[in-house]
PDB file of C-alpha atoms in Angstrom:
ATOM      1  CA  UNK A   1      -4.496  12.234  18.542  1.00 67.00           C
ATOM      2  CA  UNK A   2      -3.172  11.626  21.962  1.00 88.00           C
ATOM      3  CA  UNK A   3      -4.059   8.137  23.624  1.00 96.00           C
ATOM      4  CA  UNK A   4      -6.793   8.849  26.776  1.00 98.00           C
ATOM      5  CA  UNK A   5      -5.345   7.000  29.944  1.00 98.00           C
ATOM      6  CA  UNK A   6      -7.567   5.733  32.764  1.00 98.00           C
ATOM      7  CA  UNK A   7      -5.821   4.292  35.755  1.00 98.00           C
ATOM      8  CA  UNK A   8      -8.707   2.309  37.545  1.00 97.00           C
ATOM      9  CA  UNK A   9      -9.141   0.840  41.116  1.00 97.00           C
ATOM     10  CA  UNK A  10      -7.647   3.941  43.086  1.00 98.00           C
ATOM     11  CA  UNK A  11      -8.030   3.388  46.294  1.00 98.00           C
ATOM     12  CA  UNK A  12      -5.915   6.448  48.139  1.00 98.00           C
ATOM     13  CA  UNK A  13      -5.284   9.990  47.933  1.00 98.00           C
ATOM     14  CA  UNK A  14      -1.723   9.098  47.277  1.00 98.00           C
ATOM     15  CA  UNK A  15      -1.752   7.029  44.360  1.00 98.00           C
ATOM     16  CA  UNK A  16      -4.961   9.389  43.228  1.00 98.00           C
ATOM     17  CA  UNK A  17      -2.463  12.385  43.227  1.00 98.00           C
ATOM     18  CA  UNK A  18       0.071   9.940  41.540  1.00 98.00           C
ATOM     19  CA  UNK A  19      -1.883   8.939  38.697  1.00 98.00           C
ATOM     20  CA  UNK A  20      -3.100  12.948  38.217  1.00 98.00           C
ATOM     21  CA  UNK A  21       0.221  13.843  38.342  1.00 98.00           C
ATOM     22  CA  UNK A  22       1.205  11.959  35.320  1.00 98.00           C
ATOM     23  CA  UNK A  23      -1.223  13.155  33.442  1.00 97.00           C
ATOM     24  CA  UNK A  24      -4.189  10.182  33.366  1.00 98.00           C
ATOM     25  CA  UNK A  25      -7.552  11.818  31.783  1.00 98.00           C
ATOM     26  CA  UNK A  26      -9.537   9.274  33.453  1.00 98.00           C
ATOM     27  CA  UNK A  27      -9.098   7.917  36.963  1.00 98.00           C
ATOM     28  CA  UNK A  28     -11.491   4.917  37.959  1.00 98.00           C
ATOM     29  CA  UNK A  29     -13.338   4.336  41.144  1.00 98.00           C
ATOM     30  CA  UNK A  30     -14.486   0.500  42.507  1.00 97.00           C
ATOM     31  CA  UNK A  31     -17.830   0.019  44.440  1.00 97.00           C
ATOM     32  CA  UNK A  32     -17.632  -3.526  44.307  1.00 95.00           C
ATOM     33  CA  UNK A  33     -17.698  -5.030  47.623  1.00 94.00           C
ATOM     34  CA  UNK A  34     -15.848  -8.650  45.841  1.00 93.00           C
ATOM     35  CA  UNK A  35     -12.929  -6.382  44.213  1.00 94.00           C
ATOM     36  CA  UNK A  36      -9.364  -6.005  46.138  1.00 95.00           C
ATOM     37  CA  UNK A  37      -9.730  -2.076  45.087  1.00 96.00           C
ATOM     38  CA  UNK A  38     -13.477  -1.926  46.379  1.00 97.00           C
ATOM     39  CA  UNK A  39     -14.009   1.835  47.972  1.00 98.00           C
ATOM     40  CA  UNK A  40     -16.403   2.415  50.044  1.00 98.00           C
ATOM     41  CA  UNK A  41     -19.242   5.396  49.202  1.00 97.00           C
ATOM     42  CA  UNK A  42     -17.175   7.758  51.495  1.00 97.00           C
ATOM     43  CA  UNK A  43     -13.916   7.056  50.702  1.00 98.00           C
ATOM     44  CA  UNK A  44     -14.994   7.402  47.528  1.00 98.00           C
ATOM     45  CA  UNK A  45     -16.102  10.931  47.414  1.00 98.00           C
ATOM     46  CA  UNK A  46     -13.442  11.864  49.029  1.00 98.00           C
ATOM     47  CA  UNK A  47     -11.420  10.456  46.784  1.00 98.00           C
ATOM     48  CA  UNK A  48     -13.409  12.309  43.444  1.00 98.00           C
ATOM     49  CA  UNK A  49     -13.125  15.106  44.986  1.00 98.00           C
ATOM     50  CA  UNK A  50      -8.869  15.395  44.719  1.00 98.00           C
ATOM     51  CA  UNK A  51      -9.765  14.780  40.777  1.00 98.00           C
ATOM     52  CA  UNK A  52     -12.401  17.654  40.030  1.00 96.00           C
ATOM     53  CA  UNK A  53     -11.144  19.762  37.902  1.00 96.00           C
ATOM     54  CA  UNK A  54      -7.958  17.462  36.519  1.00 97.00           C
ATOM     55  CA  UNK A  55      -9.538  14.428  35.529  1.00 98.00           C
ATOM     56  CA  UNK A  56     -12.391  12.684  34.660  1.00 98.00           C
ATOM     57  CA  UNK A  57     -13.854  10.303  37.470  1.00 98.00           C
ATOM     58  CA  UNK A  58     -15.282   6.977  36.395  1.00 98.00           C
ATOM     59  CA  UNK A  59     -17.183   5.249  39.113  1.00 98.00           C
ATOM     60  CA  UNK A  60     -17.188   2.025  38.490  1.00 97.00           C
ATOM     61  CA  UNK A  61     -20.250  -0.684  38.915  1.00 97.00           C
ATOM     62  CA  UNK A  62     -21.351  -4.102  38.641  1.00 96.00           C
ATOM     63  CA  UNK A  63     -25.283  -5.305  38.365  1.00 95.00           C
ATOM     64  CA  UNK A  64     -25.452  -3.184  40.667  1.00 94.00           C
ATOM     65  CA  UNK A  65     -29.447  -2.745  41.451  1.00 92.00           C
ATOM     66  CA  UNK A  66     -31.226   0.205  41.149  1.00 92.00           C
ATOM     67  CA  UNK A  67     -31.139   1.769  44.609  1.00 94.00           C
ATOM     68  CA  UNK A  68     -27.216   1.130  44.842  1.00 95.00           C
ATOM     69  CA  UNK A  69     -26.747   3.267  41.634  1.00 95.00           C
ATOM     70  CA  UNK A  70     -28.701   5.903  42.756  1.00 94.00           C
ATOM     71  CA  UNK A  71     -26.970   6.171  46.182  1.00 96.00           C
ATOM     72  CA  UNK A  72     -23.526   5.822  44.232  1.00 97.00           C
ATOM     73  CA  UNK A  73     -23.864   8.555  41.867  1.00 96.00           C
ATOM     74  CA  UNK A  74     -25.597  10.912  44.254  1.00 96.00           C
ATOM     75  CA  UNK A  75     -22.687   9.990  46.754  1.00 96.00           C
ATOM     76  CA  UNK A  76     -19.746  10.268  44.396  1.00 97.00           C
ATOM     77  CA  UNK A  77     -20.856  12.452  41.229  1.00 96.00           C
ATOM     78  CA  UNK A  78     -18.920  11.255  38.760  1.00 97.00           C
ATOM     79  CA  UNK A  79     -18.073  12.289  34.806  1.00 97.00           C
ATOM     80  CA  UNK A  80     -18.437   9.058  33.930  1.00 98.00           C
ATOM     81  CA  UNK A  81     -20.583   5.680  35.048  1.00 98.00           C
ATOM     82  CA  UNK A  82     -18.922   2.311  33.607  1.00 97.00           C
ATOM     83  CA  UNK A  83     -21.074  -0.641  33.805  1.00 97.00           C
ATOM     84  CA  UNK A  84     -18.325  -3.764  34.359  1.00 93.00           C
ATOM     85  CA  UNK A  85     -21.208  -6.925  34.567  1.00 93.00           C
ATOM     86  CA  UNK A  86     -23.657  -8.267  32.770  1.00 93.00           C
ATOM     87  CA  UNK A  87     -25.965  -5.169  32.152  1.00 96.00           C
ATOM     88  CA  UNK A  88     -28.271  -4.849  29.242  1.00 96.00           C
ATOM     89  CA  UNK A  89     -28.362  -2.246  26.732  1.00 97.00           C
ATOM     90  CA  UNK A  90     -32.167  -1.162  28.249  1.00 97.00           C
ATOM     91  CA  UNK A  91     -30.061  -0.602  31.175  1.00 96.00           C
ATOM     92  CA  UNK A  92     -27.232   1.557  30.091  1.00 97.00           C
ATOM     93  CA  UNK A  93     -29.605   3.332  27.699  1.00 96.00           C
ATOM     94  CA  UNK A  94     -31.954   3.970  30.635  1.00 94.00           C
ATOM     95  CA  UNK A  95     -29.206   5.342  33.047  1.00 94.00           C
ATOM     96  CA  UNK A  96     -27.967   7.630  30.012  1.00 94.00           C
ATOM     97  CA  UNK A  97     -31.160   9.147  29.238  1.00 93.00           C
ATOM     98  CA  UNK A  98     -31.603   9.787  32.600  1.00 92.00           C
ATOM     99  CA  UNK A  99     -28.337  10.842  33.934  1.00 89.00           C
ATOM    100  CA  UNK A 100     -26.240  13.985  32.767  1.00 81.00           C
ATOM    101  CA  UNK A 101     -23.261  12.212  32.175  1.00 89.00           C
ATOM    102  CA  UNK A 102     -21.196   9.802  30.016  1.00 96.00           C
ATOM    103  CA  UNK A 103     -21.902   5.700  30.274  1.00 98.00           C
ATOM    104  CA  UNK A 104     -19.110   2.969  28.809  1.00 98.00           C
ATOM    105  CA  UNK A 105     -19.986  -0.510  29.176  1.00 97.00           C
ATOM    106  CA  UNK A 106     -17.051  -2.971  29.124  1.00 95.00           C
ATOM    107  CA  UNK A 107     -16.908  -6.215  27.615  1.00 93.00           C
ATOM    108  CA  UNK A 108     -14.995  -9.256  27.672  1.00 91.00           C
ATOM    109  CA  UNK A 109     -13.873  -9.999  24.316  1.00 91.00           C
ATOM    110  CA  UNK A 110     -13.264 -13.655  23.463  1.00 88.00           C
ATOM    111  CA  UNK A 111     -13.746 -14.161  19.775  1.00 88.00           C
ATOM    112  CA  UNK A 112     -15.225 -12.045  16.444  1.00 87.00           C
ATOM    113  CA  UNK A 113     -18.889 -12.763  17.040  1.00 86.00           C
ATOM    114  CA  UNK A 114     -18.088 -10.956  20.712  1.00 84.00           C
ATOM    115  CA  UNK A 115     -17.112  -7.862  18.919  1.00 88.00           C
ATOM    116  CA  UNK A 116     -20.038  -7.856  16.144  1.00 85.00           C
ATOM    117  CA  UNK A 117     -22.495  -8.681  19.092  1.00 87.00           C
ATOM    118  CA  UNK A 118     -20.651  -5.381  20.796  1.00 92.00           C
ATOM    119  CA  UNK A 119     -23.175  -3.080  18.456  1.00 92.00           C
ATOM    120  CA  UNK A 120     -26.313  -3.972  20.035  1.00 95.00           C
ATOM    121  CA  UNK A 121     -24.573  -1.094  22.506  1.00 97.00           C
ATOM    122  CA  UNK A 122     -24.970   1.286  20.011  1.00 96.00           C
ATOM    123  CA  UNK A 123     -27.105   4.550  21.013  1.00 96.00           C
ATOM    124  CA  UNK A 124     -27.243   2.781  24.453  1.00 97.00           C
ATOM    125  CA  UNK A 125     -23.664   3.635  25.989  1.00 98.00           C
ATOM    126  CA  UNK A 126     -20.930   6.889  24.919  1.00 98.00           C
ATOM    127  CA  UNK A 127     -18.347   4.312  25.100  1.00 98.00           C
ATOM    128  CA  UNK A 128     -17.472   0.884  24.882  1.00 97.00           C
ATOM    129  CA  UNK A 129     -14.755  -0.602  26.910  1.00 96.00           C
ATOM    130  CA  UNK A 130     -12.797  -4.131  25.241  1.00 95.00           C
ATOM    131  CA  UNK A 131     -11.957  -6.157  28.052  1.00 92.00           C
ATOM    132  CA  UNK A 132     -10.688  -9.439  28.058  1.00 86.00           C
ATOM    133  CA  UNK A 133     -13.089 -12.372  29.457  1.00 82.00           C
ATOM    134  CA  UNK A 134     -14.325 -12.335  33.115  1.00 61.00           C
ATOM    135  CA  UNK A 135     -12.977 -15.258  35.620  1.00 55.00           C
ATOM    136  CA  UNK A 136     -13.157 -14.956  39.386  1.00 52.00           C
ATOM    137  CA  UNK A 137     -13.682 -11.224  39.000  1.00 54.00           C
ATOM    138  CA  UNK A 138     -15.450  -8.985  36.133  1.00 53.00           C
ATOM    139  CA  UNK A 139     -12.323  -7.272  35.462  1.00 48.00           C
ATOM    140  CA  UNK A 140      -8.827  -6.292  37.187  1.00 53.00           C
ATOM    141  CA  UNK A 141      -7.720 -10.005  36.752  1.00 54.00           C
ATOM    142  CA  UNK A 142      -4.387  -8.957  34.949  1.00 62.00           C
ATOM    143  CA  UNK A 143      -5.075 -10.762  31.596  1.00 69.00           C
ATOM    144  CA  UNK A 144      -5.307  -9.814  27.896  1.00 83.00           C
ATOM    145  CA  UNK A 145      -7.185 -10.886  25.253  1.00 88.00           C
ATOM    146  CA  UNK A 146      -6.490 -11.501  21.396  1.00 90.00           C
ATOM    147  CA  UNK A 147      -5.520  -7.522  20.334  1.00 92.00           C
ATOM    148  CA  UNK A 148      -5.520  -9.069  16.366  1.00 91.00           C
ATOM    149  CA  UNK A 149      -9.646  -9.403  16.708  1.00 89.00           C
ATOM    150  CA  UNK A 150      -9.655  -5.556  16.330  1.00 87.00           C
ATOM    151  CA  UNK A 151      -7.865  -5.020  13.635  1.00 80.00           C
ATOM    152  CA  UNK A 152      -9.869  -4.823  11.128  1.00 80.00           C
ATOM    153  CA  UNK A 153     -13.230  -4.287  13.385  1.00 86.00           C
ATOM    154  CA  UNK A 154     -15.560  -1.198  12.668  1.00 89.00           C
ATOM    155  CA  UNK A 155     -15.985   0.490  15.445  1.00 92.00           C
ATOM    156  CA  UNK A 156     -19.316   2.163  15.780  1.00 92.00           C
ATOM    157  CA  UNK A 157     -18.814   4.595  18.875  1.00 95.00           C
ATOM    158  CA  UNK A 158     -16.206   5.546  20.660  1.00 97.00           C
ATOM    159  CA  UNK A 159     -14.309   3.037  22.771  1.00 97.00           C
ATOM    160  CA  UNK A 160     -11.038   1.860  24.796  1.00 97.00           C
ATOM    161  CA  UNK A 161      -8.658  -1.073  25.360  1.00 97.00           C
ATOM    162  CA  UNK A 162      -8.278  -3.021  28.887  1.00 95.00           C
ATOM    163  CA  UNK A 163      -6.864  -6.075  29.891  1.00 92.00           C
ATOM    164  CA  UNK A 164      -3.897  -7.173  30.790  1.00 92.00           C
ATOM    165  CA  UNK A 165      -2.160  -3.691  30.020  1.00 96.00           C
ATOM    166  CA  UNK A 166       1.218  -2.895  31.773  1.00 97.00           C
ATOM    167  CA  UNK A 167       3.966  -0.357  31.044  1.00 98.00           C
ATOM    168  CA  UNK A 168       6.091  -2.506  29.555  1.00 97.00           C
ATOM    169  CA  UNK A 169       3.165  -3.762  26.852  1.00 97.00           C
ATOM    170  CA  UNK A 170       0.603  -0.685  26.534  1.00 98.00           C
ATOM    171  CA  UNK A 171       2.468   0.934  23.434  1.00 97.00           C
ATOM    172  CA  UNK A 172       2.748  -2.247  21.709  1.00 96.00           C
ATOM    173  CA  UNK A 173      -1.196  -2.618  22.405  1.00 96.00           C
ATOM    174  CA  UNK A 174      -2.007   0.942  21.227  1.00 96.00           C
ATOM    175  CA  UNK A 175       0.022   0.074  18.050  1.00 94.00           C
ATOM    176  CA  UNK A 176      -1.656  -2.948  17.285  1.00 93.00           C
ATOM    177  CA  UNK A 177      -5.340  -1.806  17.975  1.00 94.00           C
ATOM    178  CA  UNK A 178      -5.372   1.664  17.424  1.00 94.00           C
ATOM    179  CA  UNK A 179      -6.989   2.302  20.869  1.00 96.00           C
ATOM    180  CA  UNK A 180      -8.063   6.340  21.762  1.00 97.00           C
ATOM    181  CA  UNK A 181      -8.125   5.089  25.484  1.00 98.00           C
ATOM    182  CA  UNK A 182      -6.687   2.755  27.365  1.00 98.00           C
ATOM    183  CA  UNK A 183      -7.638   1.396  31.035  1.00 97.00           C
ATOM    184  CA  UNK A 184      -4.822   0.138  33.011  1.00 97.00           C
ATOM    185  CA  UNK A 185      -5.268  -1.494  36.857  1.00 96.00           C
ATOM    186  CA  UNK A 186      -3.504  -4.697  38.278  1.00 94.00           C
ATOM    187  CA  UNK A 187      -0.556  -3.438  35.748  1.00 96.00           C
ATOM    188  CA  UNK A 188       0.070  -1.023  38.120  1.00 97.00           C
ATOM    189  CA  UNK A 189       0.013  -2.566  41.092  1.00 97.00           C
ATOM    190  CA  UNK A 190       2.660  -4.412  43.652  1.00 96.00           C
ATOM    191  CA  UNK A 191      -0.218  -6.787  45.045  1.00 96.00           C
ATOM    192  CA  UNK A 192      -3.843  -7.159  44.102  1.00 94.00           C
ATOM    193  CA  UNK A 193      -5.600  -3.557  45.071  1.00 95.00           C
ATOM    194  CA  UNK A 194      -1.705  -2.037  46.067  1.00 97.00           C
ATOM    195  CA  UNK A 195      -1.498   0.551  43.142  1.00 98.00           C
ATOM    196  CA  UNK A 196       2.525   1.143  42.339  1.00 98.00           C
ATOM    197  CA  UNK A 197       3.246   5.266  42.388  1.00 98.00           C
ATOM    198  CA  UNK A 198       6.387   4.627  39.796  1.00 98.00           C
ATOM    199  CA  UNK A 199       4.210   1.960  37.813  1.00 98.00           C
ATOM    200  CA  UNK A 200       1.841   4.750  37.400  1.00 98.00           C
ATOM    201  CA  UNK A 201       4.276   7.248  36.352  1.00 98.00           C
ATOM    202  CA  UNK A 202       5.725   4.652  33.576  1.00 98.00           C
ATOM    203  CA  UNK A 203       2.384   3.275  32.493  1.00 98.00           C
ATOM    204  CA  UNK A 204       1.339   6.958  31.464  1.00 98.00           C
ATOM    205  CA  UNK A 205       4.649   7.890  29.864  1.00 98.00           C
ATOM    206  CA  UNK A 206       4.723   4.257  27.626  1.00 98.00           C
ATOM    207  CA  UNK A 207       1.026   5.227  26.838  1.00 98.00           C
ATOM    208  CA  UNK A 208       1.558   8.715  25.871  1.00 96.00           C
ATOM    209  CA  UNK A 209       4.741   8.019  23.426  1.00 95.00           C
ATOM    210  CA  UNK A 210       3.868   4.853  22.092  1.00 90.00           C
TER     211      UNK A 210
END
């Protein structure tokens, strides 16, 4: 089965049309006012819109309250709503009954008892999303966790592999783990929130021939 790609915290048309143009499935939206690759409603939109039809859009939220979620998905539309905080499983099961569209939750993964804990997701999100622990920022902070913790977890649902990934270390990762989908952001970037057109390119082609 080919690996899913999702290059997240797109910020311009230009590295939007990059990452479509070598072949990502998923491409990931920020409205997170603390992120480097924050976007604002508008820009946004704009922004999904280049992807209909080519590639999933995953907007991308944290605790974000109830009103901002609304106004986010109404703005934006995506495929897909990832929840990158601390939000329950009442939550993401609330927003997927709801909603007509696929929720991931991600997770920082620190230890075992993380992972086994990760099933109280189950029936609650359409994908889970192993990230490695939060520091100044939920996610995007350019490290990786322990890839050895999953292998020999049983997954429940369906779910990807962030962290840390790069070109030069996402086959490696998708031959240790086994991931269906992996989530790529400061690995292809020149700064923090600068997303690298030929980083892109190389992070999709390592991912797709690993």
């Amino acid at each position: 089965m080919t690996t899913q790609i999702k290059i997240c915290g797109i910020s311009t048309a230009e590295t939007m049309a990059a990452a479509l143009d070598a072949g990502a499935t998923h491409v990931g939206l920020v409205h997170f006012e603390p992120s480097p690759r924050h976007v604002s409603l508008a820009d946004a939109s704009r922004l999904r819109a280049l992807a209909r039809g080519r590639a999933k859009t995953v907007l991308l939220l944290v605790n974000a309250e109830i009103e901002l979620t609304s106004a986010a998905i109404e703005a934006i539309k995506p495929e897909v709503i990832q929840f990158h905080g601390s939000e329950t499983p009442e939550w993401t099961g609330l927003v997927r009954d709801k909603l007509n569209m696929e929720v991931w939750k991600a997770l920082g993964v620190k230890d075992k008892p993380t992972l086994a804990k990760s099933e109280r997701f189950l029936g609650k999100v359409d994908r889970l999303l192993f990230d490695a622990p939060a520091t100044a920022l939920p996610g995007g902070n350019g490290t990786s966790f322990d890839w050895s913790l999953m292998a020999d977890h049983e997954h429940q649902m369906p779910w990807g592999l962030a962290g840390g990934l790069t070109p030069d270390n996402v086959a490696d990762a998708i031959r240790q783990t086994g991931a269906p989908l992996v989530d790529t952001s400061s690995g292809v970037e020149s700064a923090p929130g600068v997303k690298d057109i030929g980083k892109i390119a190389a992070f999709c082609n390592a991912a797709r021939n690993a």
